[in-house]
Amino acid sequence: MLRRTYLKLMSTLVVGALVPFSAAFADMPATVDGPVTISFYNYNLASASAGADATKELLAAFKQKFPNITVETIAVPSNEIMSRVQADIVAGQQPDVAQLVFRDLIYIASDLGANALEDMVSPQELKDHLSGMIPQGLELGKVDGKTYGLAYTFSTPILYYNADLFRQAGLDPDSPPKTWDDVKKAGDAIKQKTGKNGFFPGAYGPADGTFVYQAIVMSNGGKVRQGNTLTFADGDAADAVKMLRDMVDSGAHARIDVASPADTMASGNLGMFLYTSALYASLKKSAAGKFDLRVAAMPSFGDKPTAPTNSGSALFVFSKDPVKQRASYELLKFLTSKEAYTIITSKIGYLPLRLDIVDDPKYLGEWVKQNPMIRPNLEQLNRLTPNIAFPGPNYRQAENMMMDSVRQAVFGSGDPIATLKTAEQAAQDLMP
């Protein structure tokens, strides 16, 4: 199906700059025997966080291992990198490798001509490399049974909390909130007894994507779409948003700039923050000597098991030249190796997708002993639920309409479910 879609697009003017499809899967050589240069579009490098330093360290180690391969990096912020890749392809500047988020997976596979690894790499070589990686993570990058995105930097939502604010509010920091009712009680207490902000999820800002929002919705049994029918205003999905609105109305959920909760948490002025573990290293550094930062699993709706979704990114190969494909695949293999995940987890905070390194003293063993707060994030992998990407050429517009309505439902004054329903009906017209 994807191949037909791609060939159809190849006949259009928009993607006319792409190289012929037949060249995409020519035989890839087994090794890189001469100098070759590949491009790597990366959003960690565009950040001011630990992600940039760790990525530079990874690329330096790759260069030592593969001196024939030069990686030219293109650093683009995460909320702009998809547009940059798309624009460069249209301009005839074919990317070789790109770090892109899962929400764009269907579009990348069907419209941008990313290579399926199964079409580029021999079955045995691919099997050898993927052996030991978390199957739930590998499934996230598949479309129609083929791997277009290889899971790379990866996390589930975790609850950061300020243990000092818990104590000041008369709460037990050794017993963090387990349910949303617990979060509301703790948020109310922090607000009333300390004057600080109680709770805020990283679910509404321009760079947050939808993974925290979808994790909350799916933990209540809802989904944002079923097939091509949008369902984010229906039943359990809408009730999850209403729960957030009720916390805003009570004061347990802060009213702060949707782009600033990480800064508010880092300054010690937010009691609880639900977000990716990718911020762990930065928040730990900010909290050092100032407040007691701790981490817990994401809260549940009563006895319902949580359904944590994935944040982070996958690596996509766009190379059409066989030698560049080999060089690109070597980069993918290195960046998802045991050595790389030791750096990614210990220096950034993302999950290691190879769990056999967690307690291995050669890799993460000593670090995990000193940083046991990674454990709640690892445990949540058992209930990992894929973040749902939207299909069709208007997928971003439909998704934006959904998130605009969620912000309005949570922070507005009107009926939250009616707000979601109006947006759902309008966005449905954009679905294929």
GROMACS .gro file of C-alpha atoms in nm:
model
  432
    1MET     CA    1   0.000   0.000   0.000
    2LEU     CA    2   0.276   0.243   0.094
    3ARG     CA    3   0.473   0.168  -0.219
    4ARG     CA    4   0.167   0.252  -0.431
    5THR     CA    5   0.115   0.571  -0.237
    6TYR     CA    6   0.477   0.668  -0.284
    7LEU     CA    7   0.477   0.594  -0.656
    8LYS     CA    8   0.163   0.800  -0.694
    9LEU     CA    9   0.331   1.087  -0.515
   10MET     CA   10   0.638   1.048  -0.730
   11SER     CA   11   0.424   1.150  -1.024
   12THR     CA   12   0.323   1.473  -0.861
   13LEU     CA   13   0.509   1.801  -0.893
   14VAL     CA   14   0.559   1.844  -0.518
   15VAL     CA   15   0.785   1.550  -0.468
   16GLY     CA   16   0.932   1.557  -0.815
   17ALA     CA   17   1.270   1.638  -0.665
   18LEU     CA   18   1.294   1.295  -0.504
   19VAL     CA   19   1.513   1.036  -0.669
   20PRO     CA   20   1.347   0.747  -0.854
   21PHE     CA   21   1.198   0.479  -0.631
   22SER     CA   22   1.382   0.201  -0.813
   23ALA     CA   23   1.711   0.343  -0.691
   24ALA     CA   24   1.602   0.340  -0.326
   25PHE     CA   25   1.655  -0.028  -0.269
   26ALA     CA   26   1.951  -0.119  -0.487
   27ASP     CA   27   2.184  -0.368  -0.320
   28MET     CA   28   2.357  -0.215  -0.023
   29PRO     CA   29   2.727  -0.309   0.012
   30ALA     CA   30   2.832  -0.505   0.320
   31THR     CA   31   3.088  -0.247   0.428
   32VAL     CA   32   3.194   0.113   0.370
   33ASP     CA   33   3.531   0.077   0.199
   34GLY     CA   34   3.598   0.440   0.109
   35PRO     CA   35   3.524   0.786   0.242
   36VAL     CA   36   3.156   0.878   0.242
   37THR     CA   37   2.962   1.168   0.389
   38ILE     CA   38   2.605   1.143   0.515
   39SER     CA   39   2.371   1.402   0.659
   40PHE     CA   40   2.201   1.360   0.997
   41TYR     CA   41   1.905   1.581   1.087
   42ASN     CA   42   1.892   1.586   1.466
   43TYR     CA   43   1.680   1.782   1.716
   44ASN     CA   44   1.876   1.696   2.031
   45LEU     CA   45   2.166   1.896   1.888
   46ALA     CA   46   1.941   2.202   1.861
   47SER     CA   47   1.858   2.198   2.232
   48ALA     CA   48   2.043   2.361   2.520
   49SER     CA   49   1.995   2.053   2.734
   50ALA     CA   50   2.209   1.749   2.812
   51GLY     CA   51   2.078   1.595   2.489
   52ALA     CA   52   2.310   1.805   2.273
   53ASP     CA   53   2.627   1.714   2.467
   54ALA     CA   54   2.536   1.345   2.474
   55THR     CA   55   2.468   1.343   2.099
   56LYS     CA   56   2.806   1.503   2.029
   57GLU     CA   57   2.967   1.235   2.245
   58LEU     CA   58   2.786   0.963   2.051
   59LEU     CA   59   2.892   1.103   1.714
   60ALA     CA   60   3.253   1.136   1.828
   61ALA     CA   61   3.252   0.771   1.932
   62PHE     CA   62   3.098   0.673   1.597
   63LYS     CA   63   3.370   0.862   1.411
   64GLN     CA   64   3.637   0.670   1.600
   65LYS     CA   65   3.475   0.342   1.505
   66PHE     CA   66   3.402   0.439   1.142
   67PRO     CA   67   3.670   0.688   1.030
   68ASN     CA   68   3.556   0.649   0.667
   69ILE     CA   69   3.212   0.790   0.746
   70THR     CA   70   3.169   1.163   0.796
   71VAL     CA   71   2.841   1.269   0.954
   72GLU     CA   72   2.731   1.621   0.870
   73THR     CA   73   2.477   1.726   1.131
   74ILE     CA   74   2.179   1.952   1.070
   75ALA     CA   75   2.046   2.071   1.405
   76VAL     CA   76   1.678   2.169   1.399
   77PRO     CA   77   1.437   2.213   1.697
   78SER     CA   78   1.197   1.922   1.743
   79ASN     CA   79   0.887   2.121   1.654
   80GLU     CA   80   1.048   2.239   1.327
   81ILE     CA   81   1.248   1.938   1.208
   82MET     CA   82   0.964   1.770   1.018
   83SER     CA   83   0.902   2.084   0.813
   84ARG     CA   84   1.276   2.119   0.747
   85VAL     CA   85   1.311   1.762   0.621
   86GLN     CA   86   1.006   1.802   0.401
   87ALA     CA   87   1.129   2.133   0.258
   88ASP     CA   88   1.478   1.997   0.188
   89ILE     CA   89   1.339   1.692   0.008
   90VAL     CA   90   1.123   1.914  -0.211
   91ALA     CA   91   1.432   2.129  -0.279
   92GLY     CA   92   1.627   1.822  -0.389
   93GLN     CA   93   1.848   1.804  -0.081
   94GLN     CA   94   1.798   1.440   0.008
   95PRO     CA   95   1.851   1.373   0.381
   96ASP     CA   96   2.032   1.052   0.467
   97VAL     CA   97   1.926   1.001   0.829
   98ALA     CA   98   1.677   1.197   1.039
   99GLN     CA   99   1.571   1.186   1.402
  100LEU     CA  100   1.194   1.239   1.385
  101VAL     CA  101   0.909   1.190   1.630
  102PHE     CA  102   0.660   0.905   1.614
  103ARG     CA  103   0.358   1.131   1.555
  104ASP     CA  104   0.477   1.181   1.193
  105LEU     CA  105   0.539   0.810   1.128
  106ILE     CA  106   0.260   0.742   0.878
  107TYR     CA  107   0.333   1.053   0.675
  108ILE     CA  108   0.708   0.981   0.671
  109ALA     CA  109   0.649   0.627   0.549
  110SER     CA  110   0.376   0.695   0.297
  111ASP     CA  111   0.461   1.040   0.162
  112LEU     CA  112   0.829   1.121   0.226
  113GLY     CA  113   0.983   0.801   0.090
  114ALA     CA  114   1.167   0.680   0.400
  115ASN     CA  115   1.331   0.341   0.350
  116ALA     CA  116   1.184   0.038   0.524
  117LEU     CA  117   1.474  -0.140   0.692
  118GLU     CA  118   1.337  -0.473   0.570
  119ASP     CA  119   1.382  -0.347   0.210
  120MET     CA  120   1.733  -0.219   0.273
  121VAL     CA  121   1.899  -0.471   0.506
  122SER     CA  122   1.925  -0.849   0.477
  123PRO     CA  123   1.685  -1.036   0.709
  124GLN     CA  124   1.964  -1.199   0.908
  125GLU     CA  125   2.162  -0.878   0.957
  126LEU     CA  126   1.852  -0.693   1.068
  127LYS     CA  127   1.752  -0.976   1.302
  128ASP     CA  128   2.100  -0.977   1.456
  129HIS     CA  129   2.088  -0.607   1.536
  130LEU     CA  130   1.731  -0.594   1.664
  131SER     CA  131   1.788  -0.894   1.892
  132GLY     CA  132   1.771  -0.776   2.251
  133MET     CA  133   1.579  -0.455   2.181
  134ILE     CA  134   1.240  -0.408   2.346
  135PRO     CA  135   0.977  -0.553   2.108
  136GLN     CA  136   0.717  -0.296   2.216
  137GLY     CA  137   0.957  -0.021   2.114
  138LEU     CA  138   1.035  -0.176   1.776
  139GLU     CA  139   0.664  -0.207   1.696
  140LEU     CA  140   0.621   0.169   1.732
  141GLY     CA  141   0.819   0.237   1.415
  142LYS     CA  142   0.631  -0.007   1.193
  143VAL     CA  143   0.376   0.067   0.922
  144ASP     CA  144   0.212  -0.220   0.737
  145GLY     CA  145   0.452  -0.458   0.912
  146LYS     CA  146   0.774  -0.287   0.801
  147THR     CA  147   1.017  -0.085   1.011
  148TYR     CA  148   1.037   0.273   0.879
  149GLY     CA  149   1.147   0.423   1.211
  150LEU     CA  150   1.397   0.254   1.441
  151ALA     CA  151   1.316   0.353   1.801
  152TYR     CA  152   1.598   0.571   1.935
  153THR     CA  153   1.549   0.820   2.218
  154PHE     CA  154   1.252   0.700   2.409
  155SER     CA  155   1.055   0.755   2.728
  156THR     CA  156   0.717   0.722   2.898
  157PRO     CA  157   0.554   0.993   3.112
  158ILE     CA  158   0.681   1.000   3.470
  159LEU     CA  159   0.572   1.211   3.766
  160TYR     CA  160   0.843   1.443   3.893
  161TYR     CA  161   0.768   1.583   4.236
  162ASN     CA  162   0.922   1.826   4.481
  163ALA     CA  163   0.953   1.639   4.811
  164ASP     CA  164   1.023   1.961   5.003
  165LEU     CA  165   0.689   2.111   4.891
  166PHE     CA  166   0.520   1.785   4.992
  167ARG     CA  167   0.663   1.817   5.345
  168GLN     CA  168   0.565   2.185   5.369
  169ALA     CA  169   0.210   2.091   5.266
  170GLY     CA  170   0.190   1.817   5.530
  171LEU     CA  171   0.218   1.536   5.273
  172ASP     CA  172   0.437   1.227   5.294
  173PRO     CA  173   0.703   1.246   5.019
  174ASP     CA  174   0.773   0.875   5.068
  175SER     CA  175   0.419   0.803   4.952
  176PRO     CA  176   0.379   0.987   4.621
  177PRO     CA  177   0.039   1.008   4.446
  178LYS     CA  178  -0.067   0.685   4.278
  179THR     CA  179  -0.405   0.793   4.139
  180TRP     CA  180  -0.549   1.111   3.991
  181ASP     CA  181  -0.755   1.154   4.307
  182ASP     CA  182  -0.424   1.151   4.499
  183VAL     CA  183  -0.280   1.412   4.260
  184LYS     CA  184  -0.580   1.640   4.315
  185LYS     CA  185  -0.554   1.610   4.695
  186ALA     CA  186  -0.180   1.675   4.689
  187GLY     CA  187  -0.217   1.962   4.441
  188ASP     CA  188  -0.486   2.126   4.653
  189ALA     CA  189  -0.274   2.090   4.968
  190ILE     CA  190   0.040   2.235   4.804
  191LYS     CA  191  -0.153   2.530   4.664
  192GLN     CA  192  -0.336   2.606   4.989
  193LYS     CA  193  -0.049   2.550   5.236
  194THR     CA  194   0.256   2.671   5.044
  195GLY     CA  195   0.112   2.910   4.784
  196LYS     CA  196   0.313   2.726   4.519
  197ASN     CA  197   0.171   2.558   4.209
  198GLY     CA  198   0.038   2.207   4.269
  199PHE     CA  199   0.039   2.009   3.943
  200PHE     CA  200   0.093   2.059   3.571
  201PRO     CA  201   0.142   1.809   3.286
  202GLY     CA  202   0.366   1.876   2.987
  203ALA     CA  203   0.067   1.822   2.763
  204TYR     CA  204  -0.031   2.157   2.622
  205GLY     CA  205   0.282   2.338   2.502
  206PRO     CA  206   0.397   2.388   2.142
  207ALA     CA  207   0.682   2.135   2.174
  208ASP     CA  208   0.499   1.875   2.383
  209GLY     CA  209   0.337   1.671   2.107
  210THR     CA  210   0.048   1.455   2.226
  211PHE     CA  211   0.216   1.176   2.421
  212VAL     CA  212   0.131   1.296   2.773
  213TYR     CA  213  -0.225   1.387   2.673
  214GLN     CA  214  -0.276   1.053   2.497
  215ALA     CA  215  -0.126   0.863   2.793
  216ILE     CA  216  -0.383   1.026   3.024
  217VAL     CA  217  -0.670   0.959   2.782
  218MET     CA  218  -0.574   0.596   2.719
  219SER     CA  219  -0.519   0.531   3.091
  220ASN     CA  220  -0.890   0.609   3.131
  221GLY     CA  221  -0.982   0.370   2.848
  222GLY     CA  222  -1.025   0.635   2.577
  223LYS     CA  223  -0.860   0.684   2.239
  224VAL     CA  224  -0.817   0.985   2.015
  225ARG     CA  225  -0.922   0.796   1.700
  226GLN     CA  226  -1.057   0.462   1.589
  227GLY     CA  227  -0.948   0.397   1.233
  228ASN     CA  228  -1.023   0.716   1.045
  229THR     CA  229  -1.291   0.826   1.290
  230LEU     CA  230  -1.188   1.079   1.555
  231THR     CA  231  -1.298   0.988   1.908
  232PHE     CA  232  -1.119   1.237   2.131
  233ALA     CA  233  -1.451   1.392   2.243
  234ASP     CA  234  -1.614   1.061   2.323
  235GLY     CA  235  -1.676   0.885   2.655
  236ASP     CA  236  -1.366   0.800   2.854
  237ALA     CA  237  -1.141   1.026   2.642
  238ALA     CA  238  -1.354   1.332   2.717
  239ASP     CA  239  -1.390   1.233   3.084
  240ALA     CA  240  -1.010   1.233   3.117
  241VAL     CA  241  -0.995   1.593   2.992
  242LYS     CA  242  -1.282   1.686   3.222
  243MET     CA  243  -1.078   1.545   3.513
  244LEU     CA  244  -0.798   1.789   3.428
  245ARG     CA  245  -1.048   2.076   3.404
  246ASP     CA  246  -1.190   1.988   3.746
  247MET     CA  247  -0.838   2.012   3.891
  248VAL     CA  248  -0.790   2.352   3.728
  249ASP     CA  249  -1.119   2.470   3.878
  250SER     CA  250  -1.016   2.348   4.226
  251GLY     CA  251  -0.670   2.504   4.206
  252ALA     CA  252  -0.483   2.172   4.221
  253HIS     CA  253  -0.380   2.211   3.855
  254ALA     CA  254  -0.180   2.530   3.798
  255ARG     CA  255  -0.270   2.804   3.552
  256ILE     CA  256   0.074   2.886   3.411
  257ASP     CA  257   0.216   2.941   3.064
  258VAL     CA  258   0.177   2.610   2.879
  259ALA     CA  259   0.535   2.647   2.753
  260SER     CA  260   0.689   2.699   3.098
  261PRO     CA  261   0.611   2.407   3.333
  262ALA     CA  262   0.964   2.263   3.306
  263ASP     CA  263   1.113   2.597   3.409
  264THR     CA  264   0.860   2.628   3.692
  265MET     CA  265   0.950   2.279   3.815
  266ALA     CA  266   1.322   2.351   3.788
  267SER     CA  267   1.283   2.669   3.996
  268GLY     CA  268   1.114   2.478   4.280
  269ASN     CA  269   0.775   2.642   4.230
  270LEU     CA  270   0.577   2.340   4.107
  271GLY     CA  271   0.484   2.043   4.323
  272MET     CA  272   0.423   1.779   4.052
  273PHE     CA  273   0.508   1.764   3.682
  274LEU     CA  274   0.409   1.479   3.449
  275TYR     CA  275   0.653   1.463   3.158
  276THR     CA  276   0.927   1.272   2.977
  277SER     CA  277   1.230   1.136   3.159
  278ALA     CA  278   1.440   1.316   2.898
  279LEU     CA  279   1.427   1.612   3.135
  280TYR     CA  280   1.565   1.411   3.428
  281ALA     CA  281   1.929   1.513   3.390
  282SER     CA  282   1.843   1.881   3.351
  283LEU     CA  283   1.594   1.886   3.641
  284LYS     CA  284   1.834   1.695   3.864
  285LYS     CA  285   2.103   1.954   3.792
  286SER     CA  286   1.861   2.242   3.863
  287ALA     CA  287   1.739   2.084   4.187
  288ALA     CA  288   2.084   2.003   4.326
  289GLY     CA  289   2.130   2.184   4.658
  290LYS     CA  290   1.792   2.358   4.622
  291PHE     CA  291   1.516   2.102   4.665
  292ASP     CA  292   1.455   1.729   4.694
  293LEU     CA  293   1.357   1.609   4.343
  294ARG     CA  294   1.193   1.268   4.321
  295VAL     CA  295   1.021   1.059   4.053
  296ALA     CA  296   0.718   0.828   4.055
  297ALA     CA  297   0.513   0.637   3.798
  298MET     CA  298   0.233   0.819   3.617
  299PRO     CA  299  -0.096   0.827   3.814
  300SER     CA  300  -0.389   0.597   3.736
  301PHE     CA  301  -0.765   0.640   3.721
  302GLY     CA  302  -0.855   0.441   4.032
  303ASP     CA  303  -0.785   0.073   3.980
  304LYS     CA  304  -0.745   0.102   3.602
  305PRO     CA  305  -0.393   0.010   3.487
  306THR     CA  306  -0.209   0.305   3.333
  307ALA     CA  307  -0.138   0.308   2.961
  308PRO     CA  308   0.187   0.507   2.930
  309THR     CA  309   0.262   0.611   2.574
  310ASN     CA  310   0.597   0.680   2.418
  311SER     CA  311   0.766   1.013   2.378
  312GLY     CA  312   1.089   1.060   2.191
  313SER     CA  313   1.201   0.970   1.847
  314ALA     CA  314   1.296   0.713   1.588
  315LEU     CA  315   1.572   0.715   1.328
  316PHE     CA  316   1.466   0.718   0.962
  317VAL     CA  317   1.687   0.648   0.658
  318PHE     CA  318   1.613   0.839   0.337
  319SER     CA  319   1.936   0.761   0.148
  320LYS     CA  320   1.889   0.635  -0.208
  321ASP     CA  321   2.259   0.577  -0.282
  322PRO     CA  322   2.361   0.221  -0.175
  323VAL     CA  323   2.691   0.328  -0.017
  324LYS     CA  324   2.519   0.603   0.180
  325GLN     CA  325   2.253   0.354   0.282
  326ARG     CA  326   2.527   0.131   0.432
  327ALA     CA  327   2.684   0.430   0.608
  328SER     CA  328   2.342   0.538   0.734
  329TYR     CA  329   2.260   0.192   0.860
  330GLU     CA  330   2.594   0.172   1.042
  331LEU     CA  331   2.500   0.500   1.214
  332LEU     CA  332   2.159   0.357   1.310
  333LYS     CA  333   2.320   0.042   1.448
  334PHE     CA  334   2.570   0.239   1.654
  335LEU     CA  335   2.312   0.481   1.793
  336THR     CA  336   2.096   0.190   1.912
  337SER     CA  337   2.381  -0.022   2.050
  338LYS     CA  338   2.453  -0.110   2.412
  339GLU     CA  339   2.734   0.144   2.416
  340ALA     CA  340   2.508   0.420   2.284
  341TYR     CA  341   2.220   0.350   2.524
  342THR     CA  342   2.462   0.364   2.815
  343ILE     CA  343   2.537   0.724   2.713
  344ILE     CA  344   2.177   0.810   2.619
  345THR     CA  345   2.032   0.691   2.950
  346SER     CA  346   2.303   0.811   3.186
  347LYS     CA  347   2.365   1.148   3.018
  348ILE     CA  348   2.012   1.240   2.904
  349GLY     CA  349   1.761   1.023   3.091
  350TYR     CA  350   1.590   0.841   2.805
  351LEU     CA  351   1.511   0.472   2.850
  352PRO     CA  352   1.759   0.211   2.734
  353LEU     CA  353   1.585   0.000   2.469
  354ARG     CA  354   1.822  -0.284   2.554
  355LEU     CA  355   1.721  -0.392   2.904
  356ASP     CA  356   2.010  -0.636   2.942
  357ILE     CA  357   2.242  -0.340   3.003
  358VAL     CA  358   2.043  -0.202   3.300
  359ASP     CA  359   2.214  -0.410   3.568
  360ASP     CA  360   2.530  -0.493   3.374
  361PRO     CA  361   2.831  -0.325   3.545
  362LYS     CA  362   2.996  -0.294   3.203
  363TYR     CA  363   2.717  -0.061   3.093
  364LEU     CA  364   2.447   0.096   3.318
  365GLY     CA  365   2.480  -0.117   3.631
  366GLU     CA  366   2.667   0.129   3.854
  367TRP     CA  367   2.472   0.429   3.721
  368VAL     CA  368   2.135   0.266   3.795
  369LYS     CA  369   2.249   0.186   4.150
  370GLN     CA  370   2.318   0.556   4.198
  371ASN     CA  371   2.006   0.669   4.008
  372PRO     CA  372   1.724   0.431   4.108
  373MET     CA  373   1.466   0.686   3.992
  374ILE     CA  374   1.493   0.533   3.643
  375ARG     CA  375   1.309   0.226   3.775
  376PRO     CA  376   0.949   0.365   3.756
  377ASN     CA  377   1.006   0.451   3.391
  378LEU     CA  378   1.143   0.104   3.317
  379GLU     CA  379   0.852  -0.062   3.495
  380GLN     CA  380   0.603   0.128   3.280
  381LEU     CA  381   0.738  -0.039   2.967
  382ASN     CA  382   0.531  -0.343   3.066
  383ARG     CA  383   0.216  -0.142   2.988
  384LEU     CA  384   0.351   0.061   2.696
  385THR     CA  385   0.070   0.171   2.465
  386PRO     CA  386   0.165   0.320   2.126
  387ASN     CA  387   0.103   0.690   2.080
  388ILE     CA  388  -0.155   0.713   1.800
  389ALA     CA  389  -0.039   0.897   1.488
  390PHE     CA  390  -0.295   1.060   1.259
  391PRO     CA  391  -0.319   0.953   0.893
  392GLY     CA  392  -0.369   1.153   0.575
  393PRO     CA  393  -0.215   1.467   0.426
  394ASN     CA  394  -0.395   1.691   0.680
  395TYR     CA  395  -0.281   1.494   0.983
  396ARG     CA  396  -0.104   1.787   1.150
  397GLN     CA  397  -0.403   2.021   1.107
  398ALA     CA  398  -0.641   1.764   1.254
  399GLU     CA  399  -0.405   1.701   1.545
  400ASN     CA  400  -0.363   2.075   1.607
  401MET     CA  401  -0.741   2.121   1.616
  402MET     CA  402  -0.763   1.844   1.874
  403MET     CA  403  -0.494   1.995   2.096
  404ASP     CA  404  -0.637   2.348   2.063
  405SER     CA  405  -0.970   2.215   2.188
  406VAL     CA  406  -0.802   2.031   2.478
  407ARG     CA  407  -0.634   2.353   2.594
  408GLN     CA  408  -0.964   2.539   2.562
  409ALA     CA  409  -1.151   2.262   2.746
  410VAL     CA  410  -0.900   2.252   3.033
  411PHE     CA  411  -0.841   2.625   3.082
  412GLY     CA  412  -1.161   2.781   2.941
  413SER     CA  413  -1.491   2.857   3.110
  414GLY     CA  414  -1.729   2.669   2.879
  415ASP     CA  415  -1.846   2.310   2.893
  416PRO     CA  416  -1.529   2.104   2.831
  417ILE     CA  417  -1.703   1.814   2.657
  418ALA     CA  418  -1.901   2.044   2.428
  419THR     CA  419  -1.574   2.219   2.338
  420LEU     CA  420  -1.411   1.890   2.245
  421LYS     CA  421  -1.716   1.775   2.049
  422THR     CA  422  -1.723   2.089   1.835
  423ALA     CA  423  -1.355   2.046   1.747
  424GLU     CA  424  -1.394   1.676   1.679
  425GLN     CA  425  -1.672   1.737   1.429
  426ALA     CA  426  -1.469   2.003   1.248
  427ALA     CA  427  -1.145   1.801   1.246
  428GLN     CA  428  -1.322   1.493   1.113
  429ASP     CA  429  -1.355   1.669   0.776
  430LEU     CA  430  -0.972   1.668   0.751
  431MET     CA  431  -0.941   1.293   0.793
  432PRO     CA  432  -0.894   1.065   0.490
   0.00000   0.00000   0.00000
